[in-house]
GROMACS .gro file of C-alpha atoms in nm:
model
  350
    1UNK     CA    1   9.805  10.645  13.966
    2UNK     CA    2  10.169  10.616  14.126
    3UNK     CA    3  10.474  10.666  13.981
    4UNK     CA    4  10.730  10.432  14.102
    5UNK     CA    5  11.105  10.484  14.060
    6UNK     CA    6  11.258  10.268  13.855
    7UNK     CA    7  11.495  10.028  14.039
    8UNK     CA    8  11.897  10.073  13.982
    9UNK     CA    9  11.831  10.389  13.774
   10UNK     CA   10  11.944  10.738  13.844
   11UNK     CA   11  11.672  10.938  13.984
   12UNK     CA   12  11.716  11.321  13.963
   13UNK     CA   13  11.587  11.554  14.200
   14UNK     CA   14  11.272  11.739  14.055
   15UNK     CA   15  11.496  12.082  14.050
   16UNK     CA   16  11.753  11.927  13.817
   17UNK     CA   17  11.504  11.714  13.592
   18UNK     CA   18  11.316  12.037  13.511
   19UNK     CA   19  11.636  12.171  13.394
   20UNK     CA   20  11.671  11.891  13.195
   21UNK     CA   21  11.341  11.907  13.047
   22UNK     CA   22  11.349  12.278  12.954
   23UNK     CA   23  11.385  12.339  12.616
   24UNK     CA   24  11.343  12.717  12.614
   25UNK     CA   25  11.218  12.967  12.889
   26UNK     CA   26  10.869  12.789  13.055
   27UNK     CA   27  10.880  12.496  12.788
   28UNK     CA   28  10.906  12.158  12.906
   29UNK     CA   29  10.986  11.862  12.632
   30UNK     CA   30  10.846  11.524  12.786
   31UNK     CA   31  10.931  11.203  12.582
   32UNK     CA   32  10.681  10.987  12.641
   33UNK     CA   33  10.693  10.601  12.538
   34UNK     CA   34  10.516  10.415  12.308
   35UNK     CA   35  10.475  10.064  12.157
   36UNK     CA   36  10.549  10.213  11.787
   37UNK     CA   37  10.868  10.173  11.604
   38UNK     CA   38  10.940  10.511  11.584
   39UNK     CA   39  10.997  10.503  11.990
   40UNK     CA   40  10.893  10.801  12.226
   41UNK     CA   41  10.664  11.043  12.134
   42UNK     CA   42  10.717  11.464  12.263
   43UNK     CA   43  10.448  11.624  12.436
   44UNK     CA   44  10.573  11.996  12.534
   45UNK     CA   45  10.411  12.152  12.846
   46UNK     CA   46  10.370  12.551  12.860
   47UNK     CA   47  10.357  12.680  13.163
   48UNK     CA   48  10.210  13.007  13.285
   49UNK     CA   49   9.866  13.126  13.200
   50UNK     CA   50   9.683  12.928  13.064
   51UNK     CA   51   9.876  12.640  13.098
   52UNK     CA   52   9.892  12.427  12.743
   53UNK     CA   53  10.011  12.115  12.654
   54UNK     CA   54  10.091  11.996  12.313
   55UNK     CA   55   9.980  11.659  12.205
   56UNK     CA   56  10.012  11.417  12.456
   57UNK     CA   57  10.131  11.026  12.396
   58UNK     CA   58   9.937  10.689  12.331
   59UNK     CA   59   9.686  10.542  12.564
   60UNK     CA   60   9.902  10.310  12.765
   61UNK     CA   61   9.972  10.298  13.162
   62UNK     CA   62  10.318  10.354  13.102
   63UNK     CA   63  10.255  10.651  12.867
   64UNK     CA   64  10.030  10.833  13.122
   65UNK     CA   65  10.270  10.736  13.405
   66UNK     CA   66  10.563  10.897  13.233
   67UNK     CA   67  10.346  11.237  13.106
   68UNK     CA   68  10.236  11.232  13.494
   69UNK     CA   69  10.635  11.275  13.576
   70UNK     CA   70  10.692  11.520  13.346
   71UNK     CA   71  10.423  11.727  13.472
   72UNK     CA   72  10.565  11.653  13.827
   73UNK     CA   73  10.906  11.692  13.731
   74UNK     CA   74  10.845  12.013  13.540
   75UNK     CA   75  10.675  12.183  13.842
   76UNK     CA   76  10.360  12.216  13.663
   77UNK     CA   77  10.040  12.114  13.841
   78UNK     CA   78   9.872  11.931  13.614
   79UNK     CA   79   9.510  12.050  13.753
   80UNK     CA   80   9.600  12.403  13.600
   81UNK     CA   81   9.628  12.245  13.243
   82UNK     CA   82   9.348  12.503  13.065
   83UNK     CA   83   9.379  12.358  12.654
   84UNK     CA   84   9.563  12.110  12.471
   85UNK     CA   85   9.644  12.153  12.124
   86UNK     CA   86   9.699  11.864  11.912
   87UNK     CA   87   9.891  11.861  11.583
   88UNK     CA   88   9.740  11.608  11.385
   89UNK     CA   89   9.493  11.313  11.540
   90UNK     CA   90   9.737  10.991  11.504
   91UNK     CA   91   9.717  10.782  11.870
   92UNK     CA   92  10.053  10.813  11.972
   93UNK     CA   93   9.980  11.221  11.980
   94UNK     CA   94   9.646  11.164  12.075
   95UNK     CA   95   9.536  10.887  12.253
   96UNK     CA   96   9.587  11.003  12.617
   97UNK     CA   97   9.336  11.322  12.602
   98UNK     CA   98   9.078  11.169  12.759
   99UNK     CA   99   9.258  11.029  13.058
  100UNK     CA  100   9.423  11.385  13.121
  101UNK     CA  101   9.104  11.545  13.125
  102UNK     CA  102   8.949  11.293  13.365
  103UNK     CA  103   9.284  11.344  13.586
  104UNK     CA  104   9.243  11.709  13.593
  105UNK     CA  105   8.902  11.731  13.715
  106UNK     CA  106   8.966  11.424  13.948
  107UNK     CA  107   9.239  11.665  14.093
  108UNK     CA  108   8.955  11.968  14.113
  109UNK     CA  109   9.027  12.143  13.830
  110UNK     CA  110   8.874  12.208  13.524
  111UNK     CA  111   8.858  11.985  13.186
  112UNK     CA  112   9.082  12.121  12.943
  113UNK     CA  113   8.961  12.243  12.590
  114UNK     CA  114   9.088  11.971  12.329
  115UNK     CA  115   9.195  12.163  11.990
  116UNK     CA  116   9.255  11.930  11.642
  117UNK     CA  117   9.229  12.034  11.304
  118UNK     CA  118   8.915  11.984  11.165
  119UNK     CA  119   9.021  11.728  10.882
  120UNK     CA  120   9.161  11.523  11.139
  121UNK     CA  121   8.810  11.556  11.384
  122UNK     CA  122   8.679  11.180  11.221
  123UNK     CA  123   9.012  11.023  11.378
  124UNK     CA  124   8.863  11.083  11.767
  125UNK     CA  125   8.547  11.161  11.788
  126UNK     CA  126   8.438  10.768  11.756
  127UNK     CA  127   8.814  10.616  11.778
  128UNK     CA  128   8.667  10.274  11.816
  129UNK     CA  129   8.440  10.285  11.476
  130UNK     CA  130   8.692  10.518  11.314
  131UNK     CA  131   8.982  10.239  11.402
  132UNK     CA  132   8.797   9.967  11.239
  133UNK     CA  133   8.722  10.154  10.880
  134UNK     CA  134   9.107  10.222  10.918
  135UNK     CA  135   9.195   9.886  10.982
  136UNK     CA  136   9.004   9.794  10.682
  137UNK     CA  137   9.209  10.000  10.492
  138UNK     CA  138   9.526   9.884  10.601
  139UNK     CA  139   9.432   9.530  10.469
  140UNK     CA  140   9.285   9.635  10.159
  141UNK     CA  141   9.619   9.829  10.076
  142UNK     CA  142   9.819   9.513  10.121
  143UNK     CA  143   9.563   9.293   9.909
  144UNK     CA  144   9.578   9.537   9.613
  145UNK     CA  145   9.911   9.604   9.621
  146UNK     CA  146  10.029   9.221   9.608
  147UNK     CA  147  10.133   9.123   9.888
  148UNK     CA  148  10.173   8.767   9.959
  149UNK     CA  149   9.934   8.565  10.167
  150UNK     CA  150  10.182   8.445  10.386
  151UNK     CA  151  10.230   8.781  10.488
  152UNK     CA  152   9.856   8.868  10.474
  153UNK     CA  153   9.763   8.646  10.728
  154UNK     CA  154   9.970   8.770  10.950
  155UNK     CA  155   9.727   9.066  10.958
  156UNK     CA  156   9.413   8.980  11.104
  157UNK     CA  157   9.161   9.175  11.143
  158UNK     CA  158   9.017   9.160  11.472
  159UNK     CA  159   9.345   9.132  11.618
  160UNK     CA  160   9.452   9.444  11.440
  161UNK     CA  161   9.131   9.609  11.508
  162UNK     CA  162   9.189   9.486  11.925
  163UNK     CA  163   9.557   9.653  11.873
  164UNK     CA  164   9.462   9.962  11.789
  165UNK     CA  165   9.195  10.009  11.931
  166UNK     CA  166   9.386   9.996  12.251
  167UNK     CA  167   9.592  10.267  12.191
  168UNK     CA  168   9.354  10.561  12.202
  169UNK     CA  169   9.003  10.681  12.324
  170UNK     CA  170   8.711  10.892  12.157
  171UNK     CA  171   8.706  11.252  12.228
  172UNK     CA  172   8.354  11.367  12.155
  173UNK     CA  173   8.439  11.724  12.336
  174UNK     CA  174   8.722  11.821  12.056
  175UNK     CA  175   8.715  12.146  11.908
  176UNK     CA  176   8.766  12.266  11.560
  177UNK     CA  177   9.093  12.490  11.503
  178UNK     CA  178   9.157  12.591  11.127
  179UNK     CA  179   9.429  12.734  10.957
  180UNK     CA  180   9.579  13.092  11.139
  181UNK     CA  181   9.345  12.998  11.447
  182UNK     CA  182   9.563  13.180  11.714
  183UNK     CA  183   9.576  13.054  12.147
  184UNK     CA  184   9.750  13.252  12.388
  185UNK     CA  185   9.986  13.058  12.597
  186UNK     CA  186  10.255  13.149  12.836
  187UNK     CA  187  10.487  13.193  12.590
  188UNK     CA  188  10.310  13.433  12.387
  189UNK     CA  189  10.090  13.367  12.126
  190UNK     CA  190  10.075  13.046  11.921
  191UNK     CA  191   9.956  13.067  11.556
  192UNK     CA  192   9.836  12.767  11.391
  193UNK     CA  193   9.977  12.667  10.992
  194UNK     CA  194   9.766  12.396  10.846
  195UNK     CA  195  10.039  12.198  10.708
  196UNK     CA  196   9.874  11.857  10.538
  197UNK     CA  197  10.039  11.532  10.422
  198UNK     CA  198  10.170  11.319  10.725
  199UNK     CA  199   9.767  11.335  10.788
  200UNK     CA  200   9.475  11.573  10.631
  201UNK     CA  201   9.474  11.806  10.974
  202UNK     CA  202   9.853  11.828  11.057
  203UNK     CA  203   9.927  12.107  11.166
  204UNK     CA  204  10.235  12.266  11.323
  205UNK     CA  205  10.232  12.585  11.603
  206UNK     CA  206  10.410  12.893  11.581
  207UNK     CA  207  10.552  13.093  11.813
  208UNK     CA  208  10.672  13.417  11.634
  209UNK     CA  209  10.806  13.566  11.996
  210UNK     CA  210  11.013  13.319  12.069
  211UNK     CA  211  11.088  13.184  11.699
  212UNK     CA  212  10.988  12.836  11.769
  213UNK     CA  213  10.756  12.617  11.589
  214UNK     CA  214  10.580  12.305  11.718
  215UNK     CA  215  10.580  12.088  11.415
  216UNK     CA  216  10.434  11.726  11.495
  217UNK     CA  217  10.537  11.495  11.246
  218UNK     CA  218  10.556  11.710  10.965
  219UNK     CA  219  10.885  11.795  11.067
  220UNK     CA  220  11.111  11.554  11.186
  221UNK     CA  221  11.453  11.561  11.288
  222UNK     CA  222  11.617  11.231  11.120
  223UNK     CA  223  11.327  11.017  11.024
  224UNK     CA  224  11.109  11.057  10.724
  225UNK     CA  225  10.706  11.211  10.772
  226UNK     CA  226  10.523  10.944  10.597
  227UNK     CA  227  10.338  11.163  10.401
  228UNK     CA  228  10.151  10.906  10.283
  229UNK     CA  229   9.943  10.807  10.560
  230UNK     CA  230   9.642  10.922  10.460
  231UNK     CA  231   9.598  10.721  10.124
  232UNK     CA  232   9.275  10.626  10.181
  233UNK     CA  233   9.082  10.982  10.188
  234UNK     CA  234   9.225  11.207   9.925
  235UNK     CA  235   9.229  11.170   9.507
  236UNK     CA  236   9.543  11.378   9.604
  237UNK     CA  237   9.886  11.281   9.582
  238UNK     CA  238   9.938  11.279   9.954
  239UNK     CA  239  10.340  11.322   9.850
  240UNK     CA  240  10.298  11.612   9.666
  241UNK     CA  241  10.052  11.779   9.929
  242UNK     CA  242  10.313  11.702  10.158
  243UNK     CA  243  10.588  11.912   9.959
  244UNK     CA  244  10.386  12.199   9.955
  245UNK     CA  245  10.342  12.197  10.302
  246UNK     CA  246  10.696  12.196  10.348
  247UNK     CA  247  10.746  12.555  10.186
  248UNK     CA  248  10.493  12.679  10.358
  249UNK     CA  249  10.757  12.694  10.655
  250UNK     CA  250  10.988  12.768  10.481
  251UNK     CA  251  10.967  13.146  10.581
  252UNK     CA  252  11.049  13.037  10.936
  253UNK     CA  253  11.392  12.899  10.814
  254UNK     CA  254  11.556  13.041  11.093
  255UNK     CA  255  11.360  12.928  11.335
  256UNK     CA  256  11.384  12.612  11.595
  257UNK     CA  257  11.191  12.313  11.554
  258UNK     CA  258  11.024  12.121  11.821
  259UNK     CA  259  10.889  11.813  11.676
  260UNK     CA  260  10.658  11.529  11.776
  261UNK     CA  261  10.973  11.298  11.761
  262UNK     CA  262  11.349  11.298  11.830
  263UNK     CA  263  11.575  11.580  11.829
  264UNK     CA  264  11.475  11.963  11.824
  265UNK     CA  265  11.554  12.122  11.497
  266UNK     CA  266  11.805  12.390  11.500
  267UNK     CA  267  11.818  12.439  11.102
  268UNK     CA  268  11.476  12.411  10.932
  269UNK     CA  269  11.549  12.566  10.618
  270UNK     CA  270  11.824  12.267  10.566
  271UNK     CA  271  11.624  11.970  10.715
  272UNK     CA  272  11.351  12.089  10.445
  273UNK     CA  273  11.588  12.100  10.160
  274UNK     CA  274  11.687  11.707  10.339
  275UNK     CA  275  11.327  11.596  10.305
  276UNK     CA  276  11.290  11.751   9.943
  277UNK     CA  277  11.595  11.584   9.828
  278UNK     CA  278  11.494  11.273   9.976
  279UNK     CA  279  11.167  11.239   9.772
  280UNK     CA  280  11.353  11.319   9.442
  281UNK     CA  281  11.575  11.044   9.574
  282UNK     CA  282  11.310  10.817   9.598
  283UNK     CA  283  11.130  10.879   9.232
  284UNK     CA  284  11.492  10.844   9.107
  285UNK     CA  285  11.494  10.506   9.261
  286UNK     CA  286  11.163  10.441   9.127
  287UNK     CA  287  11.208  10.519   8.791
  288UNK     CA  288  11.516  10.251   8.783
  289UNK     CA  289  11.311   9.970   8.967
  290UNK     CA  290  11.043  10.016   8.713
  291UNK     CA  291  11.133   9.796   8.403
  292UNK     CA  292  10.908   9.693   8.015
  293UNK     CA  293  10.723   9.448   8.231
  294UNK     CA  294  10.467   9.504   8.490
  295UNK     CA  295  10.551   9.474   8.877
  296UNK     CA  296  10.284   9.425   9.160
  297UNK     CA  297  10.347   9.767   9.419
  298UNK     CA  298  10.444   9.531   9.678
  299UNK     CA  299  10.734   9.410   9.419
  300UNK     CA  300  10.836   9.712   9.377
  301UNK     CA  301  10.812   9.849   9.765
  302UNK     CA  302  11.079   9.553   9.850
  303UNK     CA  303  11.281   9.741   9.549
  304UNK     CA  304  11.325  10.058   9.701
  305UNK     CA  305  11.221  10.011  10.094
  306UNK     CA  306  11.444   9.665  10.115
  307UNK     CA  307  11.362   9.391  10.371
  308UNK     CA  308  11.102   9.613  10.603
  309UNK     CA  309  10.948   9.448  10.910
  310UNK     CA  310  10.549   9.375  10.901
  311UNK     CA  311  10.464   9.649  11.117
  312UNK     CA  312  10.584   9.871  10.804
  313UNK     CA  313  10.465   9.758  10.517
  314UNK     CA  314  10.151  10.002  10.496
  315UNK     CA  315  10.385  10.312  10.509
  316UNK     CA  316  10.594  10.114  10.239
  317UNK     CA  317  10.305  10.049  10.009
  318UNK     CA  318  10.123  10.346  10.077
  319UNK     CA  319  10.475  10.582   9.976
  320UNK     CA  320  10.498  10.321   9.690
  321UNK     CA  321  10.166  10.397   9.533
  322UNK     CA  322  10.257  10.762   9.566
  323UNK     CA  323  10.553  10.804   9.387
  324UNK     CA  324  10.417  10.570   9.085
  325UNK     CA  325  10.144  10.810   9.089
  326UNK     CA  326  10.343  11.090   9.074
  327UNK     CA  327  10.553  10.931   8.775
  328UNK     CA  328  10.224  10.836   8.601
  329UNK     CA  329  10.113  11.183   8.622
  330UNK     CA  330  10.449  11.297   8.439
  331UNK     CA  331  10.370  11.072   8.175
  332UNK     CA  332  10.664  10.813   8.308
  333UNK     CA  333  10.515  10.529   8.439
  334UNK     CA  334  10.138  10.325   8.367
  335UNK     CA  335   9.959  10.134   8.586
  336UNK     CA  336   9.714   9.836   8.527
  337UNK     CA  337   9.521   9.620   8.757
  338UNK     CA  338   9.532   9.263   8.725
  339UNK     CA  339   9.320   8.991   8.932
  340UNK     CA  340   9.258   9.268   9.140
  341UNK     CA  341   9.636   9.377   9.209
  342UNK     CA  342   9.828   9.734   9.099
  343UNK     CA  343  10.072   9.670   8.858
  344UNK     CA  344  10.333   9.928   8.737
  345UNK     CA  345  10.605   9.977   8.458
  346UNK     CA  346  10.767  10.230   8.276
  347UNK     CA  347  10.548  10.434   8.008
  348UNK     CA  348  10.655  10.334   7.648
  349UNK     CA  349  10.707  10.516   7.386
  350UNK     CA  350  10.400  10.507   7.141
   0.00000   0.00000   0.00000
């Protein structure tokens, strides 16, 4: 596949773009696009032996053209790439994998071990039959919840199925890391820390050398996690398993973060304390939009996400759910299902 200048825009030379690119010594930040909302996805390249990627974009022609360049533009021959390690097994981290390994061995080198958390393993192993349960799930989360059928069927489910679907490819070959699994890289060793809540097998990758961490989505420079994703697999409180994550790093306060999306981190210790505050935020919020009478989730979602497009509403129902779950566990809110829809109000006083 070529990569074609774009016309009318400034083309650096490959010396200068490298620069650029270089986030610390032999660590190359590519922002690759993506059809999501939350725009461009990072993939970092580590060069020197063995070279390493981490995570790699959605399964798009633009997306592999673009990690292509920054392989290019990095001086890092892509044929070399030994492992890629993958921070949790959403498409836009994910859903390139196969088409790098069939580009490295086209190129004569050879396939790169594929490394994902093992909760996360169901998400690409069958993508195509794993998309469609998920799909499923996304629909039934809007029905239960309340939304209205105007806005239901303007989810359909082959169509979403055919959307998603798109955006990634089955890895059978994927290997299992777990939590403190260690790889050697060019930059030293990288330990992983099993951090769950954006997804079951997030995970973020430490190197204590350099004091860097690779943190996905579970740390995120000016946008929220979503630690709510995975509502469909866990009795857990994906919200709460999320917060403990969060302190799990917190011993690496000092560190810099390199994260899945946006800006590096240069203070984790006060973007956690941000991301704490903002959930405590949220239940406060909650706990005011509840009222004597029962509300359908998706009434209250409008409450305290506002007027959010279509292509949010499961992260706005799925973080709803959560935090009444979290006040019904503290004995502040009850919940009741009626004709098949979750209702919610404050707990009275008996």
């Amino acid at each position: 596949m070529s990569i074609r200048s774009i016309p009318g825009h400034y083309e650096p030379d490959s010396k200068e773009a490298s620069q650029q690119m270089e986030v610390v010594n032999g660590v190359f930040k590519v922002e690759v696009p993506t059809p999501f909302p939350v725009g461009r996805v990072n993939a970092y390249i580590i060069e020197g032996d063995p070279v390493t990627l981490v995570d790699s974009g959605p399964n798009s022609e633009k997306a592999f053209s673009g990690l292509l360049q920054g392989f290019e533009q990095a001086g890092v021959d892509i044929a070399r790439l030994s492992q890629v390690l993958l921070t949790h097994g959403h498409t836009d981290h994910v859903g390139l994998v196969s088409s790098i390994g069939d580009e490295v061995e086209q190129r004569g080198g050879k396939r790169p071990s594929v490394w994902l958390h093992q909760n996360d393993h169901h998400r690409v192993i069958r993508h195509e039959e794993y998309t469609r349960k998920r799909v499923r799930s996304y629909i039934e989360i809007a029905e239960r919840a309340g939304t209205p059928c105007e806005i239901l069927d303007q989810m359909p489910y082959e169509w979403l199925v055919d959307r998603f679907i798109s955006f990634g490819k089955s890895i059978p070959d994927v290997q299992t890391l777990t939590d403190e699994t260690v790889f050697e890289t060019g930059l030293g060793p990288l330990r992983c820390i099993w951090t769950p809540g954006h997804s079951h097998g997030s995970v973020c990758f430490v190197a204590e050398e350099e004091r860097i961490i690779f943190s996905g989505d579970h740390l995120l420079s000016d946008i929220s996690s979503n630690p709510s994703l995975d509502f469909d697999r866990s009795s857990d409180i994906m919200m709460l398993r999320y917060l403990d994550s969060l302190l799990r790093l917190d011993k690496y306060k000092d560190y810099q973060a390199y994260p899945g999306h946006r800006a590096i981190i240069n203070n984790i210790g006060s973007r956690i304390r941000e991301l704490e505050e903002d959930v405590i935020e949220k239940l406060d919020r909650m706990r005011e939009a509840l009222a004597q009478t029962h509300q359908s989730i998706y009434a209250l979602s409008r409450q305290i996400y506002g007027s959010y497009g279509l292509d949010q509403i499961v992260l706005a129902l799925a973080e709803t759910m959560d935090l009444v779950r979290i006040l019904e566990a503290n004995q502040q809110a009850e919940t009741v299902e009626i004709e098949g829809v979750l209702h919610a109000r404050e707990r009275l006083s008996k």
